[in-house]
Short mmCIF file of C-alpha atoms in Angstrom, two decimals:
data_model
loop_
_atom_site.label_atom_id
_atom_site.label_comp_id
_atom_site.label_asym_id
_atom_site.label_seq_id
_atom_site.Cartn_x
_atom_site.Cartn_y
_atom_site.Cartn_z
CA UNK J 290 78.14 114.86 85.79
CA UNK J 291 75.22 112.27 85.96
CA UNK J 292 73.25 110.81 83.22
CA UNK J 293 70.31 108.67 83.72
CA UNK J 294 70.70 105.70 81.54
CA UNK J 295 66.96 104.34 82.01
CA UNK J 296 65.85 105.05 78.39
CA UNK J 297 67.84 103.89 75.77
CA UNK J 298 71.12 104.56 76.80
CA UNK J 299 73.33 103.18 73.63
CA UNK J 300 71.07 104.92 71.33
CA UNK J 301 72.75 107.47 69.03
CA UNK J 302 73.52 110.72 70.15
CA UNK J 303 72.77 109.47 73.84
CA UNK J 304 76.53 108.59 74.79
CA UNK J 305 77.79 111.91 76.59
CA UNK J 306 80.78 113.30 74.43
CA UNK J 307 83.35 113.24 76.97
CA UNK J 308 83.26 109.34 77.10
CA UNK J 309 83.47 109.67 73.01
CA UNK J 310 86.30 111.74 73.38
CA UNK J 311 88.26 109.56 75.74
CA UNK J 312 87.17 106.26 73.58
CA UNK J 313 89.10 108.20 70.57
CA UNK J 314 91.90 108.54 72.96
CA UNK J 315 92.18 105.08 73.95
CA UNK J 316 92.02 103.84 70.30
CA UNK J 317 94.88 106.48 69.48
CA UNK J 318 96.91 104.99 72.08
CA UNK J 319 96.42 101.41 70.30
CA UNK J 320 97.23 103.02 66.86
CA UNK J 321 100.60 104.76 68.20
CA UNK J 322 101.64 101.32 69.30
CA UNK J 323 100.91 99.34 66.51
CA UNK J 324 102.53 102.17 64.36
CA UNK J 325 105.77 101.82 66.62
CA UNK J 326 106.06 98.22 66.26
CA UNK J 327 105.43 98.31 62.54
CA UNK J 328 108.06 101.10 62.03
CA UNK J 329 110.90 99.75 64.21
CA UNK J 330 110.06 96.03 64.62
CA UNK J 331 111.54 95.89 68.12
CA UNK J 332 115.14 96.31 66.58
CA UNK J 333 117.54 98.28 69.09
CA UNK J 334 118.51 101.58 67.76
CA UNK J 335 122.38 102.52 67.75
CA UNK J 336 123.92 103.29 70.98
CA UNK J 337 120.66 102.37 73.07
CA UNK J 338 120.34 100.30 76.43
CA UNK J 339 118.63 97.65 74.21
CA UNK J 340 121.44 97.78 71.88
CA UNK J 341 124.00 97.16 74.82
CA UNK J 342 121.93 94.37 76.14
CA UNK J 343 121.81 92.67 72.55
CA UNK J 344 125.30 92.88 72.33
CA UNK J 345 125.56 91.09 75.85
CA UNK J 346 122.79 88.60 74.92
CA UNK J 347 123.48 87.28 71.44
CA UNK J 348 120.57 85.93 69.51
CA UNK J 349 120.58 82.73 68.89
CA UNK J 350 122.25 81.88 72.29
CA UNK J 351 125.04 79.59 71.84
CA UNK J 352 125.16 78.61 75.45
CA UNK J 353 121.52 76.85 74.97
CA UNK J 354 121.23 73.20 74.40
CA UNK J 355 118.38 72.32 72.19
CA UNK J 356 117.42 75.85 71.04
CA UNK J 357 114.16 76.40 69.94
CA UNK J 358 112.18 79.68 69.96
CA UNK J 359 113.65 82.86 70.83
CA UNK J 360 117.01 83.12 72.94
CA UNK J 361 119.09 85.90 74.16
CA UNK J 362 118.14 89.38 73.69
CA UNK J 363 115.12 88.45 71.19
CA UNK J 364 113.66 86.73 74.00
CA UNK J 365 113.51 89.71 75.84
CA UNK J 366 112.11 91.91 73.40
CA UNK J 367 109.62 88.94 72.63
CA UNK J 368 108.23 89.05 76.15
CA UNK J 369 107.92 92.86 76.42
CA UNK J 370 106.26 93.38 73.19
CA UNK J 371 103.84 90.43 73.99
CA UNK J 372 102.71 91.80 77.28
CA UNK J 373 102.38 95.78 75.43
CA UNK J 374 100.67 94.28 72.66
CA UNK J 375 97.98 92.94 75.11
CA UNK J 376 97.71 95.85 76.91
CA UNK J 377 97.20 97.78 73.78
CA UNK J 378 94.61 95.17 72.90
CA UNK J 379 92.59 95.94 76.28
CA UNK J 380 92.61 99.80 75.61
CA UNK J 381 90.86 98.91 71.69
CA UNK J 382 88.40 97.14 74.34
CA UNK J 383 87.83 100.01 76.11
CA UNK J 384 87.69 102.16 73.18
CA UNK J 385 84.69 100.32 72.05
CA UNK J 386 82.81 100.22 75.73
CA UNK J 387 83.31 104.05 76.23
CA UNK J 388 82.32 105.00 72.54
CA UNK J 389 78.91 103.22 73.20
CA UNK J 390 78.23 104.35 76.91
CA UNK J 391 78.71 100.76 78.12
CA UNK J 392 80.93 101.83 80.84
CA UNK J 393 79.38 100.33 84.14
CA UNK J 394 80.71 97.31 84.65
CA UNK J 395 83.62 96.16 82.34
CA UNK J 396 86.04 98.90 82.14
CA UNK J 397 87.45 98.13 85.61
CA UNK J 398 88.08 94.52 84.42
CA UNK J 399 90.21 95.76 81.27
CA UNK J 400 91.85 98.67 83.05
CA UNK J 401 93.22 96.15 85.74
CA UNK J 402 94.31 93.96 82.84
CA UNK J 403 96.08 97.12 81.12
CA UNK J 404 97.86 97.73 84.62
CA UNK J 405 98.96 94.03 84.81
CA UNK J 406 100.33 93.73 81.52
CA UNK J 407 102.15 97.00 81.57
CA UNK J 408 103.62 96.09 85.02
CA UNK J 409 104.93 93.12 83.60
CA UNK J 410 106.55 94.49 80.81
CA UNK J 411 108.30 96.83 82.80
CA UNK J 412 109.36 94.40 85.46
CA UNK J 413 111.26 92.41 82.75
CA UNK J 414 113.34 95.60 81.64
CA UNK J 415 113.63 97.00 85.13
CA UNK J 416 116.04 99.62 86.07
CA UNK J 417 118.11 101.11 83.52
CA UNK J 418 121.43 100.10 85.26
CA UNK J 419 120.28 96.45 85.72
CA UNK J 420 122.73 93.51 84.63
CA UNK J 421 121.51 92.32 81.10
CA UNK J 422 121.58 88.59 82.76
CA UNK J 423 118.97 89.95 85.46
CA UNK J 424 116.98 91.06 82.30
CA UNK J 425 117.03 87.65 80.65
CA UNK J 426 116.56 85.81 83.64
CA UNK J 427 113.30 87.92 84.37
CA UNK J 428 112.04 86.90 80.79
CA UNK J 429 112.78 83.39 81.12
CA UNK J 430 110.54 83.45 84.26
CA UNK J 431 107.74 84.98 82.64
CA UNK J 432 108.33 82.22 79.91
CA UNK J 433 108.26 79.41 82.37
CA UNK J 434 105.32 80.63 84.43
CA UNK J 435 103.34 81.05 81.07
CA UNK J 436 104.30 77.58 80.14
CA UNK J 437 103.64 75.97 83.26
CA UNK J 438 100.03 77.48 83.35
CA UNK J 439 99.50 76.30 79.72
CA UNK J 440 100.38 72.84 80.79
CA UNK J 441 97.94 72.89 83.74
CA UNK J 442 95.35 74.43 81.85
CA UNK J 443 95.72 71.58 78.77
CA UNK J 444 95.32 68.99 81.50
CA UNK J 445 92.42 70.36 82.93
CA UNK J 446 90.52 70.82 79.71
CA UNK J 447 91.78 67.93 77.68
CA UNK J 448 93.21 65.20 80.19
CA UNK J 449 96.90 63.92 80.46
CA UNK J 450 96.37 62.07 77.02
CA UNK J 451 95.25 64.92 75.14
CA UNK J 452 97.69 66.14 72.13
CA UNK J 453 97.27 69.77 73.68
CA UNK J 454 98.55 68.66 76.82
CA UNK J 455 101.36 66.56 75.92
CA UNK J 456 102.69 69.74 73.44
CA UNK J 457 102.48 72.01 76.50
CA UNK J 458 104.19 69.56 78.69
CA UNK J 459 106.84 68.71 75.93
CA UNK J 460 107.41 72.83 75.66
CA UNK J 461 107.81 73.33 79.48
CA UNK J 462 110.18 70.72 79.98
CA UNK J 463 112.12 72.30 77.03
CA UNK J 464 112.01 75.65 78.36
CA UNK J 465 113.51 74.28 81.92
CA UNK J 466 116.14 72.65 79.96
CA UNK J 467 117.29 75.60 78.29
CA UNK J 468 117.28 77.69 81.36
CA UNK J 469 119.11 75.15 83.35
CA UNK J 470 121.57 74.73 80.41
CA UNK J 471 121.96 78.58 80.11
CA UNK J 472 121.99 79.66 83.67
CA UNK J 473 123.84 76.49 85.15
CA UNK J 474 121.26 75.80 87.80
CA UNK J 475 119.96 72.37 88.95
CA UNK J 476 116.25 71.24 88.75
CA UNK J 477 115.76 71.72 92.37
CA UNK J 478 117.33 75.36 92.34
CA UNK J 479 114.96 76.21 89.57
CA UNK J 480 112.10 74.84 91.41
CA UNK J 481 112.48 77.67 93.82
CA UNK J 482 110.98 80.06 91.41
CA UNK J 483 113.87 81.93 91.46
CA UNK J 484 116.74 82.63 88.89
CA UNK J 485 119.75 84.93 89.37
CA UNK J 486 118.18 86.27 92.47
CA UNK J 487 114.86 87.38 90.55
CA UNK J 488 111.69 86.19 91.67
CA UNK J 489 108.34 86.21 89.44
CA UNK J 490 106.31 89.08 91.41
CA UNK J 491 102.61 88.57 91.68
CA UNK J 492 99.87 90.51 90.07
CA UNK J 493 99.38 93.18 93.06
CA UNK J 494 103.11 93.06 93.87
CA UNK J 495 104.39 93.96 90.10
CA UNK J 496 101.39 96.81 89.77
CA UNK J 497 102.88 98.44 92.85
CA UNK J 498 106.58 97.91 91.75
CA UNK J 499 105.28 99.80 88.65
CA UNK J 500 104.20 102.82 90.51
CA UNK J 501 107.09 103.37 92.64
CA UNK J 502 109.04 102.97 89.21
CA UNK J 503 107.24 105.93 87.89
CA UNK J 504 106.96 107.77 90.89
CA UNK J 505 111.03 107.56 90.94
CA UNK J 506 110.75 109.14 87.55
CA UNK J 507 108.49 111.93 88.44
CA UNK J 508 104.97 110.25 88.56
CA UNK J 509 102.49 111.63 91.13
CA UNK J 510 101.19 108.00 92.50
CA UNK J 511 103.40 105.84 94.31
CA UNK J 512 102.61 102.03 95.45
CA UNK J 513 101.08 103.23 98.51
CA UNK J 514 98.32 105.55 96.54
CA UNK J 515 98.26 102.67 93.81
CA UNK J 516 97.25 100.23 96.39
CA UNK J 517 93.68 101.66 96.91
CA UNK J 518 93.09 102.17 93.24
CA UNK J 519 94.41 98.48 92.25
CA UNK J 520 92.24 97.08 95.27
CA UNK J 521 88.87 98.74 93.88
CA UNK J 522 89.80 97.76 90.22
CA UNK J 523 90.11 94.26 91.99
CA UNK J 524 86.64 94.72 93.36
CA UNK J 525 85.15 95.57 90.24
CA UNK J 526 87.20 92.01 88.60
CA UNK J 527 85.66 89.93 91.22
CA UNK J 528 82.54 89.45 92.34
CA UNK J 529 81.93 92.17 95.05
CA UNK J 530 78.75 93.89 96.29
CA UNK J 531 79.55 97.52 96.91
CA UNK J 532 80.71 98.65 93.71
CA UNK J 533 77.63 97.48 91.86
CA UNK J 534 75.35 98.95 94.70
CA UNK J 535 77.23 102.37 94.71
CA UNK J 536 75.99 102.67 90.83
CA UNK J 537 72.43 102.49 91.54
CA UNK J 538 69.98 105.02 92.52
CA UNK J 539 66.44 104.29 93.88
CA UNK J 540 63.61 106.55 92.81
CA UNK J 541 59.83 105.75 93.40
CA UNK J 542 57.83 105.00 90.09
CA UNK J 543 54.29 106.47 90.08
CA UNK J 544 53.45 104.53 87.15
CA UNK J 545 54.66 101.24 88.33
CA UNK J 546 53.90 101.95 91.98
CA UNK J 547 57.12 100.88 93.41
CA UNK J 548 60.62 101.45 93.59
CA UNK J 549 62.94 101.34 90.49
CA UNK J 550 66.39 101.14 90.49
CA UNK J 551 68.33 103.50 88.11
CA UNK J 552 71.86 102.74 86.86
CA UNK J 553 73.49 106.25 87.09
CA UNK J 554 76.29 107.22 84.69
CA UNK J 555 79.25 109.32 86.57
CA UNK J 556 81.08 110.58 83.67
CA UNK J 557 83.58 111.78 86.00
CA UNK J 558 84.05 108.59 87.64
CA UNK J 559 84.60 106.61 84.08
CA UNK J 560 87.03 109.54 83.37
CA UNK J 561 89.09 109.12 86.27
CA UNK J 562 89.28 105.24 85.67
CA UNK J 563 90.20 106.05 82.09
CA UNK J 564 92.90 108.26 83.27
CA UNK J 565 94.41 105.52 85.24
CA UNK J 566 94.50 103.15 82.04
CA UNK J 567 96.11 106.13 80.00
CA UNK J 568 98.75 107.13 82.16
CA UNK J 569 99.98 103.19 82.75
CA UNK J 570 100.01 102.59 79.19
CA UNK J 571 102.02 105.91 78.28
CA UNK J 572 104.32 105.59 80.88
CA UNK J 573 105.13 101.97 79.64
CA UNK J 574 105.28 102.94 75.98
CA UNK J 575 107.64 105.91 76.82
CA UNK J 576 109.76 103.83 78.95
CA UNK J 577 110.21 100.98 76.02
CA UNK J 578 110.73 103.72 73.43
CA UNK J 579 113.51 105.21 75.65
CA UNK J 580 115.08 101.42 76.28
CA UNK J 581 114.91 100.86 72.38
CA UNK J 582 116.42 104.37 71.57
CA UNK J 583 113.65 104.71 69.02
CA UNK J 584 112.99 108.21 67.42
CA UNK J 585 110.29 109.94 69.89
CA UNK J 586 108.21 111.25 67.27
CA UNK J 587 105.00 108.95 67.58
CA UNK J 588 105.56 109.24 71.33
CA UNK J 589 105.78 112.89 71.21
CA UNK J 590 102.49 112.73 68.98
CA UNK J 591 100.74 110.69 71.67
CA UNK J 592 101.74 113.53 74.22
CA UNK J 593 100.25 115.99 72.35
CA UNK J 594 97.15 114.24 71.91
CA UNK J 595 96.79 113.19 75.46
CA UNK J 596 97.33 117.02 76.63
CA UNK J 597 95.03 118.16 74.03
CA UNK J 598 91.99 115.95 75.13
CA UNK J 599 92.95 116.01 79.16
CA UNK J 600 94.96 118.97 79.57
CA UNK J 601 98.01 119.07 81.85
CA UNK J 602 97.76 115.26 81.78
CA UNK J 603 101.39 114.88 80.68
CA UNK J 604 103.09 118.44 80.43
#
Protein backbone atom coordinates (compact mmCIF):
# COMPACT_ATOMS: atom_id res chain seq x y z
CA UNK A 1 0.00 0.00 0.00
CA UNK A 2 1.43 3.39 -1.00
CA UNK A 3 0.31 6.95 -0.51
CA UNK A 4 1.51 10.03 -2.40
CA UNK A 5 2.75 12.49 0.23
CA UNK A 6 3.30 15.42 -2.08
CA UNK A 7 0.35 17.39 -0.70
CA UNK A 8 0.00 18.10 3.05
CA UNK A 9 1.33 14.74 4.32
CA UNK A 10 0.73 15.63 7.98
CA UNK A 11 -2.72 17.21 7.76
CA UNK A 12 -5.39 15.72 10.07
CA UNK A 13 -6.98 12.68 8.49
CA UNK A 14 -4.13 12.25 6.01
CA UNK A 15 -2.14 9.76 8.11
CA UNK A 16 -2.98 6.13 7.20
CA UNK A 17 -5.00 4.41 9.91
CA UNK A 18 -2.47 1.58 10.15
CA UNK A 19 0.31 3.96 11.14
CA UNK A 20 -1.89 5.41 13.89
CA UNK A 21 -2.61 1.88 15.17
CA UNK A 22 1.12 1.11 15.27
CA UNK A 23 1.79 4.43 17.01
CA UNK A 24 -0.68 3.47 19.74
CA UNK A 25 1.05 0.12 20.08
CA UNK A 26 4.43 1.78 20.58
CA UNK A 27 2.92 4.00 23.25
CA UNK A 28 1.24 1.02 24.94
CA UNK A 29 4.57 -0.84 25.14
CA UNK A 30 6.15 2.16 26.80
CA UNK A 31 3.25 2.51 29.23
CA UNK A 32 3.48 -1.18 30.20
CA UNK A 33 7.18 -0.81 30.94
CA UNK A 34 6.65 2.29 33.08
CA UNK A 35 3.79 0.63 34.98
CA UNK A 36 5.95 -2.47 35.53
CA UNK A 37 8.78 -0.37 36.96
CA UNK A 38 6.39 1.64 39.15
CA UNK A 39 4.61 -1.45 40.45
CA UNK A 40 7.60 -3.68 41.26
CA UNK A 41 10.42 -1.15 41.78
CA UNK A 42 13.00 -3.56 40.31
CA UNK A 43 12.81 -5.71 43.44
CA UNK A 44 13.23 -9.48 43.00
CA UNK A 45 10.22 -11.67 43.67
CA UNK A 46 10.53 -14.61 46.04
CA UNK A 47 12.28 -17.67 44.56
CA UNK A 48 13.17 -15.81 41.36
CA UNK A 49 16.52 -15.95 39.58
CA UNK A 50 16.97 -12.32 40.58
CA UNK A 51 16.47 -13.17 44.27
CA UNK A 52 19.16 -15.84 44.01
CA UNK A 53 21.49 -13.25 42.49
CA UNK A 54 20.60 -10.72 45.17
CA UNK A 55 21.58 -13.28 47.81
CA UNK A 56 24.84 -14.08 46.04
CA UNK A 57 25.59 -10.40 45.34
CA UNK A 58 24.63 -8.43 48.48
CA UNK A 59 24.03 -4.69 48.22
CA UNK A 60 25.94 -2.80 49.46
CA UNK A 61 28.92 -4.92 48.47
CA UNK A 62 31.26 -5.05 51.50
CA UNK A 63 34.11 -6.36 49.33
CA UNK A 64 34.41 -2.99 47.59
CA UNK A 65 36.71 -0.27 48.82
CA UNK A 66 35.38 3.30 48.63
CA UNK A 67 31.76 2.40 47.99
CA UNK A 68 29.77 5.02 46.07
CA UNK A 69 26.78 4.47 43.85
CA UNK A 70 25.07 1.13 43.45
CA UNK A 71 26.99 -2.08 44.11
CA UNK A 72 26.23 -5.78 44.12
CA UNK A 73 22.88 -6.90 42.72
CA UNK A 74 21.51 -3.37 42.78
CA UNK A 75 24.16 -2.41 40.25
CA UNK A 76 23.03 -5.20 37.91
CA UNK A 77 19.40 -4.09 38.24
CA UNK A 78 20.33 -0.43 37.71
CA UNK A 79 22.24 -1.14 34.50
CA UNK A 80 19.45 -3.31 33.07
CA UNK A 81 16.66 -0.89 33.94
CA UNK A 82 18.58 2.04 32.42
CA UNK A 83 18.94 0.28 29.07
CA UNK A 84 15.29 -0.80 28.99
CA UNK A 85 14.20 2.70 30.02
CA UNK A 86 16.12 4.12 27.06
CA UNK A 87 14.53 1.59 24.70
CA UNK A 88 11.06 2.50 25.99
CA UNK A 89 11.81 6.19 25.43
CA UNK A 90 12.74 5.51 21.82
CA UNK A 91 9.42 3.69 21.44
CA UNK A 92 7.76 6.89 22.64
CA UNK A 93 9.57 8.77 19.89
CA UNK A 94 8.41 6.21 17.33
CA UNK A 95 4.84 6.64 18.57
CA UNK A 96 5.03 10.37 17.88
CA UNK A 97 6.42 9.89 14.38
CA UNK A 98 4.02 7.16 13.30
CA UNK A 99 1.04 9.13 14.60
CA UNK A 100 1.95 12.07 12.36
CA UNK A 101 3.07 10.06 9.33
CA UNK A 102 6.67 11.26 9.70
CA UNK A 103 8.06 7.83 8.96
CA UNK A 104 10.45 8.25 6.05
CA UNK A 105 13.80 9.03 7.59
CA UNK A 106 13.88 8.84 11.39
CA UNK A 107 12.22 5.56 12.48
CA UNK A 108 15.18 3.46 11.38
CA UNK A 109 17.46 5.38 13.74
CA UNK A 110 15.19 4.85 16.72
CA UNK A 111 14.50 1.20 15.90
CA UNK A 112 18.22 0.55 15.80
CA UNK A 113 18.54 2.29 19.18
CA UNK A 114 15.76 0.11 20.61
CA UNK A 115 17.59 -2.99 19.42
CA UNK A 116 20.95 -1.90 20.80
CA UNK A 117 19.65 -0.92 24.24
CA UNK A 118 17.62 -4.12 24.55
CA UNK A 119 20.60 -6.18 23.41
CA UNK A 120 22.84 -4.71 26.10
CA UNK A 121 20.19 -5.23 28.79
CA UNK A 122 19.90 -8.88 27.80
CA UNK A 123 23.67 -9.27 27.54
CA UNK A 124 24.07 -8.15 31.16
CA UNK A 125 21.45 -10.67 32.32
CA UNK A 126 22.83 -13.41 30.07
CA UNK A 127 21.66 -17.00 30.22
CA UNK A 128 19.66 -18.22 33.20
CA UNK A 129 22.43 -20.57 34.32
CA UNK A 130 25.22 -17.96 34.36
CA UNK A 131 27.28 -17.42 37.49
CA UNK A 132 26.05 -14.29 39.34
CA UNK A 133 29.66 -13.11 39.43
CA UNK A 134 29.69 -13.11 35.62
CA UNK A 135 26.48 -11.08 35.58
CA UNK A 136 28.05 -8.56 37.95
CA UNK A 137 31.19 -8.42 35.82
CA UNK A 138 29.13 -7.63 32.73
CA UNK A 139 27.32 -4.84 34.59
CA UNK A 140 30.66 -3.35 35.62
CA UNK A 141 31.98 -3.55 32.07
CA UNK A 142 28.98 -1.50 30.96
CA UNK A 143 29.56 0.99 33.77
CA UNK A 144 33.26 1.31 32.95
CA UNK A 145 32.54 1.87 29.27
CA UNK A 146 29.95 4.53 30.13
CA UNK A 147 32.35 6.30 32.50
CA UNK A 148 35.14 6.20 29.92
CA UNK A 149 32.86 7.71 27.27
CA UNK A 150 31.70 10.41 29.70
CA UNK A 151 35.30 11.30 30.50
CA UNK A 152 36.31 11.44 26.85
CA UNK A 153 33.42 13.59 25.69
CA UNK A 154 33.75 15.95 28.67
CA UNK A 155 37.39 16.55 27.76
CA UNK A 156 36.54 17.22 24.13
CA UNK A 157 33.73 19.62 25.03
CA UNK A 158 35.27 21.51 27.93
CA UNK A 159 38.96 20.70 27.98
CA UNK A 160 41.04 19.02 30.66
CA UNK A 161 40.61 21.91 33.12
CA UNK A 162 36.80 21.93 33.07
CA UNK A 163 34.84 20.89 36.12
CA UNK A 164 32.79 18.48 34.04
CA UNK A 165 35.93 16.67 32.88
CA UNK A 166 37.41 16.52 36.38
CA UNK A 167 34.20 15.01 37.76
CA UNK A 168 33.97 12.46 34.96
CA UNK A 169 37.62 11.51 35.37
CA UNK A 170 37.22 11.09 39.12
CA UNK A 171 34.18 8.84 38.65
CA UNK A 172 35.99 6.70 36.08
CA UNK A 173 38.93 6.26 38.43
CA UNK A 174 36.60 5.43 41.33
CA UNK A 175 34.89 2.73 39.28
CA UNK A 176 38.21 1.23 38.32
CA UNK A 177 39.23 1.09 41.99
CA UNK A 178 35.91 -0.55 42.88
CA UNK A 179 36.31 -3.19 40.20
CA UNK A 180 39.94 -3.88 41.13
CA UNK A 181 39.06 -4.35 44.80
CA UNK A 182 35.92 -6.39 44.08
CA UNK A 183 37.44 -8.81 41.56
CA UNK A 184 41.08 -8.70 42.71
CA UNK A 185 42.39 -7.73 39.29
CA UNK A 186 45.33 -5.50 38.45
CA UNK A 187 45.09 -2.30 36.43
CA UNK A 188 46.87 -4.05 33.57
CA UNK A 189 44.37 -6.94 33.60
CA UNK A 190 41.46 -4.51 33.65
CA UNK A 191 43.04 -2.66 30.76
CA UNK A 192 42.50 -5.68 28.51
CA UNK A 193 38.75 -4.96 28.51
CA UNK A 194 37.91 -8.32 30.05
CA UNK A 195 36.57 -9.17 33.49
CA UNK A 196 36.01 -12.72 34.73
CA UNK A 197 36.19 -13.92 31.15
CA UNK A 198 33.54 -11.44 29.98
CA UNK A 199 34.16 -8.94 27.16
CA UNK A 200 31.90 -6.03 26.27
CA UNK A 201 30.46 -6.72 22.80
CA UNK A 202 30.34 -4.16 20.03
CA UNK A 203 27.02 -2.79 18.81
CA UNK A 204 26.58 -5.29 15.98
CA UNK A 205 27.79 -8.26 17.99
CA UNK A 206 25.42 -7.49 20.85
CA UNK A 207 22.39 -7.33 18.54
CA UNK A 208 23.31 -10.55 16.74
CA UNK A 209 23.87 -12.29 20.10
CA UNK A 210 20.41 -11.12 21.20
CA UNK A 211 18.78 -12.64 18.13
CA UNK A 212 20.53 -15.96 18.73
CA UNK A 213 19.28 -15.87 22.32
CA UNK A 214 15.67 -15.28 21.26
CA UNK A 215 15.96 -17.86 18.46
CA UNK A 216 16.99 -20.44 21.06
CA UNK A 217 13.78 -19.58 22.95
CA UNK A 218 11.63 -20.11 19.86
CA UNK A 219 12.16 -16.90 17.89
CA UNK A 220 11.98 -17.09 14.11
CA UNK A 221 15.04 -14.93 13.34
CA UNK A 222 18.57 -15.87 14.38
CA UNK A 223 21.80 -13.87 14.12
CA UNK A 224 22.30 -14.78 10.48
CA UNK A 225 18.87 -13.48 9.53
CA UNK A 226 19.19 -10.44 11.77
CA UNK A 227 22.47 -9.30 10.26
CA UNK A 228 20.74 -7.96 7.14
CA UNK A 229 18.04 -6.20 9.17
CA UNK A 230 20.58 -4.52 11.42
CA UNK A 231 22.75 -3.61 8.45
CA UNK A 232 19.84 -1.89 6.74
CA UNK A 233 18.93 0.02 9.92
CA UNK A 234 22.57 1.11 10.14
CA UNK A 235 22.36 2.38 6.55
CA UNK A 236 19.29 4.39 7.53
CA UNK A 237 21.24 5.79 10.50
CA UNK A 238 24.46 6.74 8.71
CA UNK A 239 24.65 8.82 5.51
CA UNK A 240 23.93 6.21 2.82
CA UNK A 241 22.36 7.05 -0.52
CA UNK A 242 20.38 3.99 -1.56
CA UNK A 243 17.70 3.90 1.24
CA UNK A 244 16.79 7.53 0.52
CA UNK A 245 16.62 7.00 -3.22
CA UNK A 246 14.36 3.99 -2.76
CA UNK A 247 11.77 6.30 -1.20
CA UNK A 248 11.56 8.58 -4.24
CA UNK A 249 9.53 8.15 -7.40
CA UNK A 250 10.06 10.53 -10.30
CA UNK A 251 7.16 11.72 -12.46
CA UNK A 252 6.75 14.39 -15.09
CA UNK A 253 4.80 17.41 -13.87
CA UNK A 254 2.95 19.03 -16.77
CA UNK A 255 2.36 22.24 -14.82
CA UNK A 256 5.98 22.66 -13.79
CA UNK A 257 7.26 21.36 -17.11
CA UNK A 258 9.88 19.15 -15.52
CA UNK A 259 10.28 15.93 -13.54
CA UNK A 260 9.23 16.03 -9.89
CA UNK A 261 10.30 13.64 -7.14
CA UNK A 262 7.54 12.28 -4.90
CA UNK A 263 8.27 10.70 -1.53
CA UNK A 264 6.35 7.44 -1.40
CA UNK A 265 4.96 6.13 1.87
CA UNK A 266 4.99 2.35 1.87
CA UNK A 267 2.81 1.48 4.86
CA UNK A 268 3.70 -2.22 4.70
CA UNK A 269 7.39 -1.34 4.87
CA UNK A 270 6.81 0.96 7.85
CA UNK A 271 4.90 -1.83 9.58
CA UNK A 272 7.76 -4.27 9.02
CA UNK A 273 10.14 -1.81 10.67
CA UNK A 274 7.68 -1.39 13.53
CA UNK A 275 7.49 -5.14 14.01
CA UNK A 276 11.28 -5.33 14.46
CA UNK A 277 11.18 -2.78 17.29
CA UNK A 278 8.08 -4.26 18.91
CA UNK A 279 9.40 -7.82 18.88
CA UNK A 280 12.74 -6.77 20.34
CA UNK A 281 11.17 -4.77 23.16
CA UNK A 282 8.50 -7.37 23.91
CA UNK A 283 11.08 -10.18 24.13
CA UNK A 284 13.30 -8.09 26.39
CA UNK A 285 10.52 -7.07 28.76
CA UNK A 286 9.32 -10.69 28.90
CA UNK A 287 12.84 -11.87 29.73
CA UNK A 288 13.28 -9.22 32.42
CA UNK A 289 9.88 -10.02 33.94
CA UNK A 290 10.78 -13.71 34.08
CA UNK A 291 14.22 -13.05 35.59
CA UNK A 292 12.78 -10.88 38.37
CA UNK A 293 9.89 -13.30 38.90
CA UNK A 294 7.22 -10.61 38.69
CA UNK A 295 3.56 -11.51 38.06
CA UNK A 296 2.84 -11.65 34.34
CA UNK A 297 -0.38 -9.60 34.45
CA UNK A 298 1.11 -6.57 32.67
CA UNK A 299 3.09 -8.70 30.25
CA UNK A 300 -0.05 -10.69 29.44
CA UNK A 301 -1.88 -7.45 28.68
CA UNK A 302 0.91 -6.48 26.30
CA UNK A 303 0.77 -9.91 24.65
CA UNK A 304 -2.98 -9.57 24.11
CA UNK A 305 -2.64 -6.05 22.71
CA UNK A 306 0.11 -7.06 20.28
CA UNK A 307 -1.94 -9.98 19.00
CA UNK A 308 -5.00 -7.76 18.71
CA UNK A 309 -3.26 -5.18 16.54
CA UNK A 310 -0.97 -7.65 14.70
CA UNK A 311 -2.80 -11.01 14.72
CA UNK A 312 -0.49 -13.94 15.41
CA UNK A 313 2.43 -11.67 16.30
CA UNK A 314 3.08 -13.37 19.65
CA UNK A 315 0.80 -16.41 20.02
